[in-house]
PDB file of C-alpha atoms in Angstrom:
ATOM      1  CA  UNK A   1      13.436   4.557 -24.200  1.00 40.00           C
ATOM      2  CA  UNK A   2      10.237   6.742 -25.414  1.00 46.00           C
ATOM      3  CA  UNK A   3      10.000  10.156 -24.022  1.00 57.00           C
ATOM      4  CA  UNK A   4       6.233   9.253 -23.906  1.00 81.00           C
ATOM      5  CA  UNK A   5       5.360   8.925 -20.602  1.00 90.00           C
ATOM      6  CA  UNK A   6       4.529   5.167 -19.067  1.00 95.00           C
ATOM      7  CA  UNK A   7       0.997   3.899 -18.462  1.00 97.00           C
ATOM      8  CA  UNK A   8       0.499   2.416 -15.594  1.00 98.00           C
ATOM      9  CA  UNK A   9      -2.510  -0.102 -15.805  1.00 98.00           C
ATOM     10  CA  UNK A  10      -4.731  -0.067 -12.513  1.00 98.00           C
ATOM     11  CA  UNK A  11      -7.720  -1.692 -10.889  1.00 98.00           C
ATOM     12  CA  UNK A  12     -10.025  -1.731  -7.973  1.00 98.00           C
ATOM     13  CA  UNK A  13      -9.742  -5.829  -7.070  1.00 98.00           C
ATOM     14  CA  UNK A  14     -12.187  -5.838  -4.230  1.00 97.00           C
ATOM     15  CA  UNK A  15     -11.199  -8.311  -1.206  1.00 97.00           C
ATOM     16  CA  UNK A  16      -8.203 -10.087  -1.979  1.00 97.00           C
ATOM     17  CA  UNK A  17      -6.612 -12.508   0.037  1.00 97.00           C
ATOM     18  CA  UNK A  18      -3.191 -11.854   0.859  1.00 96.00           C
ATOM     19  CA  UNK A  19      -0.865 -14.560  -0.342  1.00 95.00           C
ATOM     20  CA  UNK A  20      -3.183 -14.250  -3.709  1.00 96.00           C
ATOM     21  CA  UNK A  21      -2.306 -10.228  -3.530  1.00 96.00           C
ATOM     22  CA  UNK A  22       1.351 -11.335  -2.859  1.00 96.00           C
ATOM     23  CA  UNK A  23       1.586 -13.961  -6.225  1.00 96.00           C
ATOM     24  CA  UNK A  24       0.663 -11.550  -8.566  1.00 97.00           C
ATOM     25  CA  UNK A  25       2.814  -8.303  -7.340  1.00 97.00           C
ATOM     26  CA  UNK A  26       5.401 -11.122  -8.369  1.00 96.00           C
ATOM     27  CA  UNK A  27       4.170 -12.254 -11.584  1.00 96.00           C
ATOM     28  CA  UNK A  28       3.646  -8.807 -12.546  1.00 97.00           C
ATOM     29  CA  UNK A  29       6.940  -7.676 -11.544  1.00 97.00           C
ATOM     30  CA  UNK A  30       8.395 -10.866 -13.366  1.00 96.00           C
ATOM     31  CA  UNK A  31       6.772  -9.477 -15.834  1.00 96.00           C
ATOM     32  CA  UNK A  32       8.187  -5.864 -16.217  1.00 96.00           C
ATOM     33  CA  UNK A  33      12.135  -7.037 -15.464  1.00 96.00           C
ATOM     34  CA  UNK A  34      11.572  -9.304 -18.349  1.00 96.00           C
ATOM     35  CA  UNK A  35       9.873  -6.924 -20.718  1.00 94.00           C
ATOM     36  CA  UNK A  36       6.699  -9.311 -21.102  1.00 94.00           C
ATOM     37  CA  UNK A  37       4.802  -6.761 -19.237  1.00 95.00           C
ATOM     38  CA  UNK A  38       4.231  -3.053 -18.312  1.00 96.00           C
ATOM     39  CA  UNK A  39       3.518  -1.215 -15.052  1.00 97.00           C
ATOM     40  CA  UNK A  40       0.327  -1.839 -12.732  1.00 98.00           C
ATOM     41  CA  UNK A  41      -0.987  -0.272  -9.666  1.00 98.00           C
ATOM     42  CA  UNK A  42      -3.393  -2.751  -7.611  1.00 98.00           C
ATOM     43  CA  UNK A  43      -5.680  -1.213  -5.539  1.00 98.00           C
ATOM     44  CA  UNK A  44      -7.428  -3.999  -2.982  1.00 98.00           C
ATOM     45  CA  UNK A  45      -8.729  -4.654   0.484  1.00 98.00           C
ATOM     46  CA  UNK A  46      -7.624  -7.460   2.378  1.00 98.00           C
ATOM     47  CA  UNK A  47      -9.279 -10.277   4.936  1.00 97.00           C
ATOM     48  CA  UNK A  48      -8.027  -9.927   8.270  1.00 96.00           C
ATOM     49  CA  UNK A  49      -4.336 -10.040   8.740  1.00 97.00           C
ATOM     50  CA  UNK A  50      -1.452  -9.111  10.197  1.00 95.00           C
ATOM     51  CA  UNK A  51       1.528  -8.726   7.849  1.00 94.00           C
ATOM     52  CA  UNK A  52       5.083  -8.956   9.474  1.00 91.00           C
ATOM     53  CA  UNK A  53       7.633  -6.764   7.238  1.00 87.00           C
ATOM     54  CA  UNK A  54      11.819  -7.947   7.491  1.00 84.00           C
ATOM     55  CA  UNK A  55      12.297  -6.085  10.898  1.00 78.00           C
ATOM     56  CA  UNK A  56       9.713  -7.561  12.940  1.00 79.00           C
ATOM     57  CA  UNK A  57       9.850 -10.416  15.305  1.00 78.00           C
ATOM     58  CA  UNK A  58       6.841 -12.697  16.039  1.00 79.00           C
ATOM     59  CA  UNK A  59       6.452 -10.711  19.368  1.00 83.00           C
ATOM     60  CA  UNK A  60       5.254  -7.965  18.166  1.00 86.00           C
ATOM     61  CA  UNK A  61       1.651  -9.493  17.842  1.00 92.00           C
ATOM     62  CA  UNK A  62       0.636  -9.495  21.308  1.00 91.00           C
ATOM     63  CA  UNK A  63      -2.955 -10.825  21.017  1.00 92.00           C
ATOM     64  CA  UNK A  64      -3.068 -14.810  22.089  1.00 93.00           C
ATOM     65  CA  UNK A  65      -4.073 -17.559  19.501  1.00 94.00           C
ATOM     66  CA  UNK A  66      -7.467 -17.261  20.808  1.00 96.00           C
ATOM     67  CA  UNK A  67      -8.169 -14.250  20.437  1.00 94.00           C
ATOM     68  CA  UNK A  68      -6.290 -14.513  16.357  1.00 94.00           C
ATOM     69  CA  UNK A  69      -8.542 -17.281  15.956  1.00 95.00           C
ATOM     70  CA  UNK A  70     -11.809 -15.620  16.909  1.00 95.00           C
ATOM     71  CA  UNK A  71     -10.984 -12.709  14.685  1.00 94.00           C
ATOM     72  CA  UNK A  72     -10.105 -14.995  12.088  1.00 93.00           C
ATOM     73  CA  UNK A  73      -6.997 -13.174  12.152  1.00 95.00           C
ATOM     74  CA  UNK A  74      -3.887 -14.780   9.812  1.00 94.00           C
ATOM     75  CA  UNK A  75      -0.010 -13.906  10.496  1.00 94.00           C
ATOM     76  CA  UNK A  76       1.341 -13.520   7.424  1.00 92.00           C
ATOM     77  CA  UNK A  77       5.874 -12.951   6.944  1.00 89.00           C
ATOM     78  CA  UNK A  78       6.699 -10.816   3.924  1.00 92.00           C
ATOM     79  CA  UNK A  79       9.390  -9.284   2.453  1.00 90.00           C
ATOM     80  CA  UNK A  80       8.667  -5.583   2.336  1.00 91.00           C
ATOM     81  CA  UNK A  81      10.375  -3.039   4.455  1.00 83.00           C
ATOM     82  CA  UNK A  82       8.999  -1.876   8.189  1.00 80.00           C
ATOM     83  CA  UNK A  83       7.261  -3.841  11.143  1.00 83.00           C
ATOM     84  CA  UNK A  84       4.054  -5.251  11.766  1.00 88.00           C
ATOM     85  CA  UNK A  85       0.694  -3.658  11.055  1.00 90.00           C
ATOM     86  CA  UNK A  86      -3.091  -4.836   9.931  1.00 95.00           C
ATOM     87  CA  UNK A  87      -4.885  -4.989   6.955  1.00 97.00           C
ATOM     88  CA  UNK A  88      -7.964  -5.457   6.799  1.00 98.00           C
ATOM     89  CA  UNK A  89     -11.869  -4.507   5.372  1.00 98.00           C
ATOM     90  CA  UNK A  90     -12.470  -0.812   5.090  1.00 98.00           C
ATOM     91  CA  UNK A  91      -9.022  -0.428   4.388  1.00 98.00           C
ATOM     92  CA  UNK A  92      -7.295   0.719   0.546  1.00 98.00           C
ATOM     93  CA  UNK A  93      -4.337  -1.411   0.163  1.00 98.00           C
ATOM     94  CA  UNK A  94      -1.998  -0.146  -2.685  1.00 98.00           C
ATOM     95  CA  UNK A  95       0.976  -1.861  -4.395  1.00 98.00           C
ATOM     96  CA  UNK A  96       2.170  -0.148  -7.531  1.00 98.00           C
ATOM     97  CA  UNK A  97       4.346  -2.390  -9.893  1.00 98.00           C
ATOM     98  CA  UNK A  98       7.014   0.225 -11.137  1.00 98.00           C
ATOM     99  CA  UNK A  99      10.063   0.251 -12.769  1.00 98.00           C
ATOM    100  CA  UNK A 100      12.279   3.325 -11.199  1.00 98.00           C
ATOM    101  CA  UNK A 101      14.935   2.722 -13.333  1.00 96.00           C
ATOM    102  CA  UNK A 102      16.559   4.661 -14.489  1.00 94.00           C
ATOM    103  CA  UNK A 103      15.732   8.194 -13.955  1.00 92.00           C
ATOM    104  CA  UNK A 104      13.969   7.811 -10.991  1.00 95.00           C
ATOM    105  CA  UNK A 105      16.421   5.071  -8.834  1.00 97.00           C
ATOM    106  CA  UNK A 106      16.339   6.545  -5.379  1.00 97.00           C
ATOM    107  CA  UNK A 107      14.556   4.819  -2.446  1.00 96.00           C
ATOM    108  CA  UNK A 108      14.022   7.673  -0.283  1.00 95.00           C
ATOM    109  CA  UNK A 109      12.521   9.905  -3.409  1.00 97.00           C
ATOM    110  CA  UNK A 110      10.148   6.729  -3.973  1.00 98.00           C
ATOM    111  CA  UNK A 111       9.151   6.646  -0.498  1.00 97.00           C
ATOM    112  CA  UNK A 112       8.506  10.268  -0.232  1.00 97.00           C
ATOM    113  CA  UNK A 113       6.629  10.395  -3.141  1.00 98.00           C
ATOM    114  CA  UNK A 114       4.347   7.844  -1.900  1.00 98.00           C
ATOM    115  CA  UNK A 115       3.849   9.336   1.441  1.00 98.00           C
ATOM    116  CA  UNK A 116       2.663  12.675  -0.834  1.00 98.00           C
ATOM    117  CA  UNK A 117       0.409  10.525  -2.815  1.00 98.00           C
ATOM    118  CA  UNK A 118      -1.451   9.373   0.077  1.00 98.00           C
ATOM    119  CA  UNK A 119      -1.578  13.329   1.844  1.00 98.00           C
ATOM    120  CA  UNK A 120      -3.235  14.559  -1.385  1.00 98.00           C
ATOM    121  CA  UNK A 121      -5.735  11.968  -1.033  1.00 98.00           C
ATOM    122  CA  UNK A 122      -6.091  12.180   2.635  1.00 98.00           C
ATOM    123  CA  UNK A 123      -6.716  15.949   1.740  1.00 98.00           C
ATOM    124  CA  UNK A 124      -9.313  15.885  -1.240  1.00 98.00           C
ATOM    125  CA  UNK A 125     -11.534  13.985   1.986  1.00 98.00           C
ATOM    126  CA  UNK A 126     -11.087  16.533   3.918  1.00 98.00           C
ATOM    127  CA  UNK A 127      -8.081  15.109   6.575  1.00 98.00           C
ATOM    128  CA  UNK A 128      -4.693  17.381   7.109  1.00 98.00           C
ATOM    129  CA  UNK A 129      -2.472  15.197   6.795  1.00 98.00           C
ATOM    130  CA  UNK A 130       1.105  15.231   6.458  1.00 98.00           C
ATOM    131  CA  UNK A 131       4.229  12.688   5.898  1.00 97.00           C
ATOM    132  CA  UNK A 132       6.392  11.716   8.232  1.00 93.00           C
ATOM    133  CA  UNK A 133       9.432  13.974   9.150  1.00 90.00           C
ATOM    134  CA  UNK A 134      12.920  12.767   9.550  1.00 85.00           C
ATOM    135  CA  UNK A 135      13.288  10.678  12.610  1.00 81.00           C
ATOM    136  CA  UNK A 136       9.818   9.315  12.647  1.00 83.00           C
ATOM    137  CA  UNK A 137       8.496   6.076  11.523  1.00 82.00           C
ATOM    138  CA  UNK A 138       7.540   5.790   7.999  1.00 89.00           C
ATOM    139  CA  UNK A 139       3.663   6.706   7.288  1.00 94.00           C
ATOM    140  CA  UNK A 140       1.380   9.601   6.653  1.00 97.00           C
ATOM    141  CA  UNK A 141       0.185  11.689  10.135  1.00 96.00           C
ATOM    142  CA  UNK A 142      -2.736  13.400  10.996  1.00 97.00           C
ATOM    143  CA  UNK A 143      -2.748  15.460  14.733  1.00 92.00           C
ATOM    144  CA  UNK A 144       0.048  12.776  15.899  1.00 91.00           C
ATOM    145  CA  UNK A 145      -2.279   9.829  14.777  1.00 95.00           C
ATOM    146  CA  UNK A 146      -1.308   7.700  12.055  1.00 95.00           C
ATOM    147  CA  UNK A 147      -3.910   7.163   9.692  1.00 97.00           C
ATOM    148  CA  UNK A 148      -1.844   5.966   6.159  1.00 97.00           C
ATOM    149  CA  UNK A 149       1.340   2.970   6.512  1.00 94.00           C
ATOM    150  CA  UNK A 150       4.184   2.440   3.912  1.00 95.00           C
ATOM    151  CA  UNK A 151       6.066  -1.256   3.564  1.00 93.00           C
ATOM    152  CA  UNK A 152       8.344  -1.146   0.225  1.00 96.00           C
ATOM    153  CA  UNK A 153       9.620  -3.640  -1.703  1.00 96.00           C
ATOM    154  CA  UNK A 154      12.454  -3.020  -4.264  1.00 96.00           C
ATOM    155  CA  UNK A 155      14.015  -5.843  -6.684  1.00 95.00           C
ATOM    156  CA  UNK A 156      15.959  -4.263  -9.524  1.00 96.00           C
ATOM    157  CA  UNK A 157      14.762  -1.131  -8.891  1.00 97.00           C
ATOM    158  CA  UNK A 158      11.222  -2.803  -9.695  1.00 98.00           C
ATOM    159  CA  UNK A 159       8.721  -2.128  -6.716  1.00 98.00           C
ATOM    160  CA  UNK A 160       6.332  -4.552  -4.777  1.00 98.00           C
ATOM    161  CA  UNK A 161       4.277  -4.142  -1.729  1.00 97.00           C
ATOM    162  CA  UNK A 162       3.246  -0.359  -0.978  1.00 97.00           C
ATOM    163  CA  UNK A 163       0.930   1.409   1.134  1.00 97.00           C
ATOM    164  CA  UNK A 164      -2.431   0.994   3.328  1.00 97.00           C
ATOM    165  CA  UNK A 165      -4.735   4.123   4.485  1.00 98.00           C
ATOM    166  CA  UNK A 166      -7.126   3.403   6.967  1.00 98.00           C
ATOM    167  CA  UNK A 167     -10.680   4.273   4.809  1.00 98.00           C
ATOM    168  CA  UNK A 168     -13.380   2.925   7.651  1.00 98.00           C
ATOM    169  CA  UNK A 169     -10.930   0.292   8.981  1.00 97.00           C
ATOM    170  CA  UNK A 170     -11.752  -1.085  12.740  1.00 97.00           C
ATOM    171  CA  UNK A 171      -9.129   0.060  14.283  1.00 96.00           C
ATOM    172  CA  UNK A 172      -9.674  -2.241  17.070  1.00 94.00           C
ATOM    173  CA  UNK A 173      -7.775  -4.428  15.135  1.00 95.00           C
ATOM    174  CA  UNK A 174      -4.381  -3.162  15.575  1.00 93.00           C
ATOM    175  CA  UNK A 175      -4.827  -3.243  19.612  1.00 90.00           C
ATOM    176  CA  UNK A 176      -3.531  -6.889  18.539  1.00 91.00           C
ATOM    177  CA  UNK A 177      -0.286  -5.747  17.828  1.00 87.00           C
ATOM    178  CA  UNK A 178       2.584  -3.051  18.830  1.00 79.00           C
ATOM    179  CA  UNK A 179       1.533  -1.356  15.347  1.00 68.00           C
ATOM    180  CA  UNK A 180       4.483  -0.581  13.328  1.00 60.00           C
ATOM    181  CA  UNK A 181       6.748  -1.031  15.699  1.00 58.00           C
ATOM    182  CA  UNK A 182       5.634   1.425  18.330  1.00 62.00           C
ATOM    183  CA  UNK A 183       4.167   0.698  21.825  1.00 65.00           C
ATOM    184  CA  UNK A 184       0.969   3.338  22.414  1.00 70.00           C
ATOM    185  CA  UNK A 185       0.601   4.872  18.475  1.00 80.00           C
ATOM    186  CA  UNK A 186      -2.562   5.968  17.850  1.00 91.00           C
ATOM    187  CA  UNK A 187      -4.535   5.178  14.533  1.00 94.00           C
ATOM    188  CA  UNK A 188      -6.924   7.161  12.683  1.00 97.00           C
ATOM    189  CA  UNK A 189      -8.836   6.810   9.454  1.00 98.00           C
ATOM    190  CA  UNK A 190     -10.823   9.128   7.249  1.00 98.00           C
ATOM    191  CA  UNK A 191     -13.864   7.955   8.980  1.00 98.00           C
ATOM    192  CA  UNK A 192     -12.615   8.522  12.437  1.00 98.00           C
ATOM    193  CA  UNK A 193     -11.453  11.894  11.638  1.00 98.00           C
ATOM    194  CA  UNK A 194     -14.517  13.354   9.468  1.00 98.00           C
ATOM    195  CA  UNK A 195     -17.316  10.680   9.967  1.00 98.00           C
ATOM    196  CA  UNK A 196     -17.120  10.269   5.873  1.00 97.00           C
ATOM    197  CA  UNK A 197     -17.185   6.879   4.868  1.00 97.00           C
ATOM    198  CA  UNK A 198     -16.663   6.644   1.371  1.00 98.00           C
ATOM    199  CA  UNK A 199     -16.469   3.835  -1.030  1.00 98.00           C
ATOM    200  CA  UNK A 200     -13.586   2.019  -1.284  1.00 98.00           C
ATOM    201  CA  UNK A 201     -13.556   1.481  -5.148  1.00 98.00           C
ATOM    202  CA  UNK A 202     -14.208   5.966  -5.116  1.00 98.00           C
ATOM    203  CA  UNK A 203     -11.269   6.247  -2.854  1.00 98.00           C
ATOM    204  CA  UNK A 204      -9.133   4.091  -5.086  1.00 98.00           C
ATOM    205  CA  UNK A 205      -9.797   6.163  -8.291  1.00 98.00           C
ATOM    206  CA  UNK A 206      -8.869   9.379  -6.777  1.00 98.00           C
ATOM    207  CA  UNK A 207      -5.740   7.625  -5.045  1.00 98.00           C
ATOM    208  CA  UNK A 208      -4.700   6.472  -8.878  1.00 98.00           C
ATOM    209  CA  UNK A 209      -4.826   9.961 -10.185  1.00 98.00           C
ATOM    210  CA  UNK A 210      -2.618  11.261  -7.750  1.00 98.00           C
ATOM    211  CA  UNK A 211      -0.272   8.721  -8.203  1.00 98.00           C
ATOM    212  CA  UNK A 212       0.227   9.481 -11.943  1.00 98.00           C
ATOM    213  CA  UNK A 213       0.038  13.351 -11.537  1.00 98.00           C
ATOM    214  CA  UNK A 214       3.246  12.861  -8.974  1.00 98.00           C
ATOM    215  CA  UNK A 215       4.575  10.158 -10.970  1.00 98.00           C
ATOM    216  CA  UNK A 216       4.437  11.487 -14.360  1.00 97.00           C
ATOM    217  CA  UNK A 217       2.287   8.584 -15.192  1.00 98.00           C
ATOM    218  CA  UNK A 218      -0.368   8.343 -17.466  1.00 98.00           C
ATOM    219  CA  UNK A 219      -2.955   5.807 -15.413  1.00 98.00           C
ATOM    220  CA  UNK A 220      -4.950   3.658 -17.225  1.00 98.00           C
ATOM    221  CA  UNK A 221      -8.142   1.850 -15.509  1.00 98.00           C
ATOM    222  CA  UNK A 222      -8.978  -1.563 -16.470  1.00 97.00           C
ATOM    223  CA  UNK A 223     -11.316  -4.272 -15.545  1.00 96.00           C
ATOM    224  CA  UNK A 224      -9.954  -6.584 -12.308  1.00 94.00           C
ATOM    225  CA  UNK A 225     -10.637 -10.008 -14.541  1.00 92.00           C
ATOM    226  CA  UNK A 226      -7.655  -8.088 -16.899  1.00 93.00           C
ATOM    227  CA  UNK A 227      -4.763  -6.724 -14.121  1.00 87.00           C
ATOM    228  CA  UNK A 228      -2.536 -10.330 -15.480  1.00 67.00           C
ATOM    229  CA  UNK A 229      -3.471  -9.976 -18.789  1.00 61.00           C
ATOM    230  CA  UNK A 230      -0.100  -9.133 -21.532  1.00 56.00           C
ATOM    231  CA  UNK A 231       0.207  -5.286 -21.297  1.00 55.00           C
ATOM    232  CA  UNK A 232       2.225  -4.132 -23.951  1.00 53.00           C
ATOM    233  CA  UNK A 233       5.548  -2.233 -23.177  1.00 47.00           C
TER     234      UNK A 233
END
């Protein structure tokens, strides 16, 4: 293996819908476990839904049909770790494709690492923030609210899925559900917290840069018509 270190190609994809998001963190992974492709961090917003992780039961969406359908709110099973929780406009949705073999095969280092990601950004807009402490659900904090979620995905040490910080996100949303898995959490975003609302596609760029500096990646931005494009290895 080089001692160069990896390039991870990203890209701001707008509003993605979220079995499309899904289909190509899989042919991208595909991709990496069978050398035809490199590393890629997708950075996205989603339509309304509500994504249930391995753990959680249909019961944990509490809103009736009616209320889903109104919304225009989908229910969506995946595969990542964790509960239940919304995605939705206003909010950046990030799932890195990365290979952590081998020197960096440890699930709770990758999680970690994540969670400090998303406090550096939180702080470079002006929102203490901190990551969860032993004990406590998964996610990044602010003043007991939770403003950033984690859901990982690991397949031969090859990750999927990722992370969601609430931007400008209507947080009404989530009254729709027992949010992550806990009855009465409270939610915050950047906008709630500072009354900033800044750009999604600006929030993603200085979310990528963080994620290479704690990484030891060297990011690469490219144009969202070329995230499935060959990448060589």
């Amino acid at each position: 293996m080089s001692a160069e270190r990896r390039v991870v190609r990203w890209a701001y994809l707008g509003r993605v819908p979220y079995a499309e998001a899904s289909a190509l963190q899989e042919r991208l992974r595909d991709a990496v476990r069978t050398g035809e492709g490199g590393e890629h961090l997708l950075l996205l917003e989603h339509p309304h839904v509500y994504t249930l992780g391995r753990n959680a039961k249909r019961s944990v969406v509490v809103a009736a049909e009616a209320w889903l359908a109104e919304r225009g709110l989908e229910v969506a099973e995946c595969d990542r770790g964790g509960q239940v929780t919304y995605h939705g406009p206003g909010q950046l949705v990030g799932y890195p494709i990365l290979n952590l073999d081998p020197d960096r095969r440890d699930v709770r280092r990758y999680v970690a690492d994540l969670m400090e990601v998303l406090v550096r950004l939180l702080a470079d807009y002006g929102v203490a923030a901190r990551a969860a402490r032993p004990g406590e659900p998964i996610g990044v904090w602010s003043g007991g609210r939770k403003v950033a979620s984690l859901g990982v995905h690991l397949k031969r040490w090859i990750t999927t899925h990722g992370f969601a910080v609430n931007v400008s996100t209507d947080l009404a949303f989530f009254e729709g559900i027992v949010a992550c898995g806990l009855a009465g959490v409270e939610l915050a975003s950047i906008e709630s917290l500072t009354g900033r609302r800044p750009s999604l596609a600006e929030v993603a760029a200085v979310c990528a840069g963080h994620l290479g500096r704690v990484f030891g990646r060297e990011m690469a931005e490219i144009a969202a018509a070329d995230i499935a494009a060959p990448a060589e290895v």
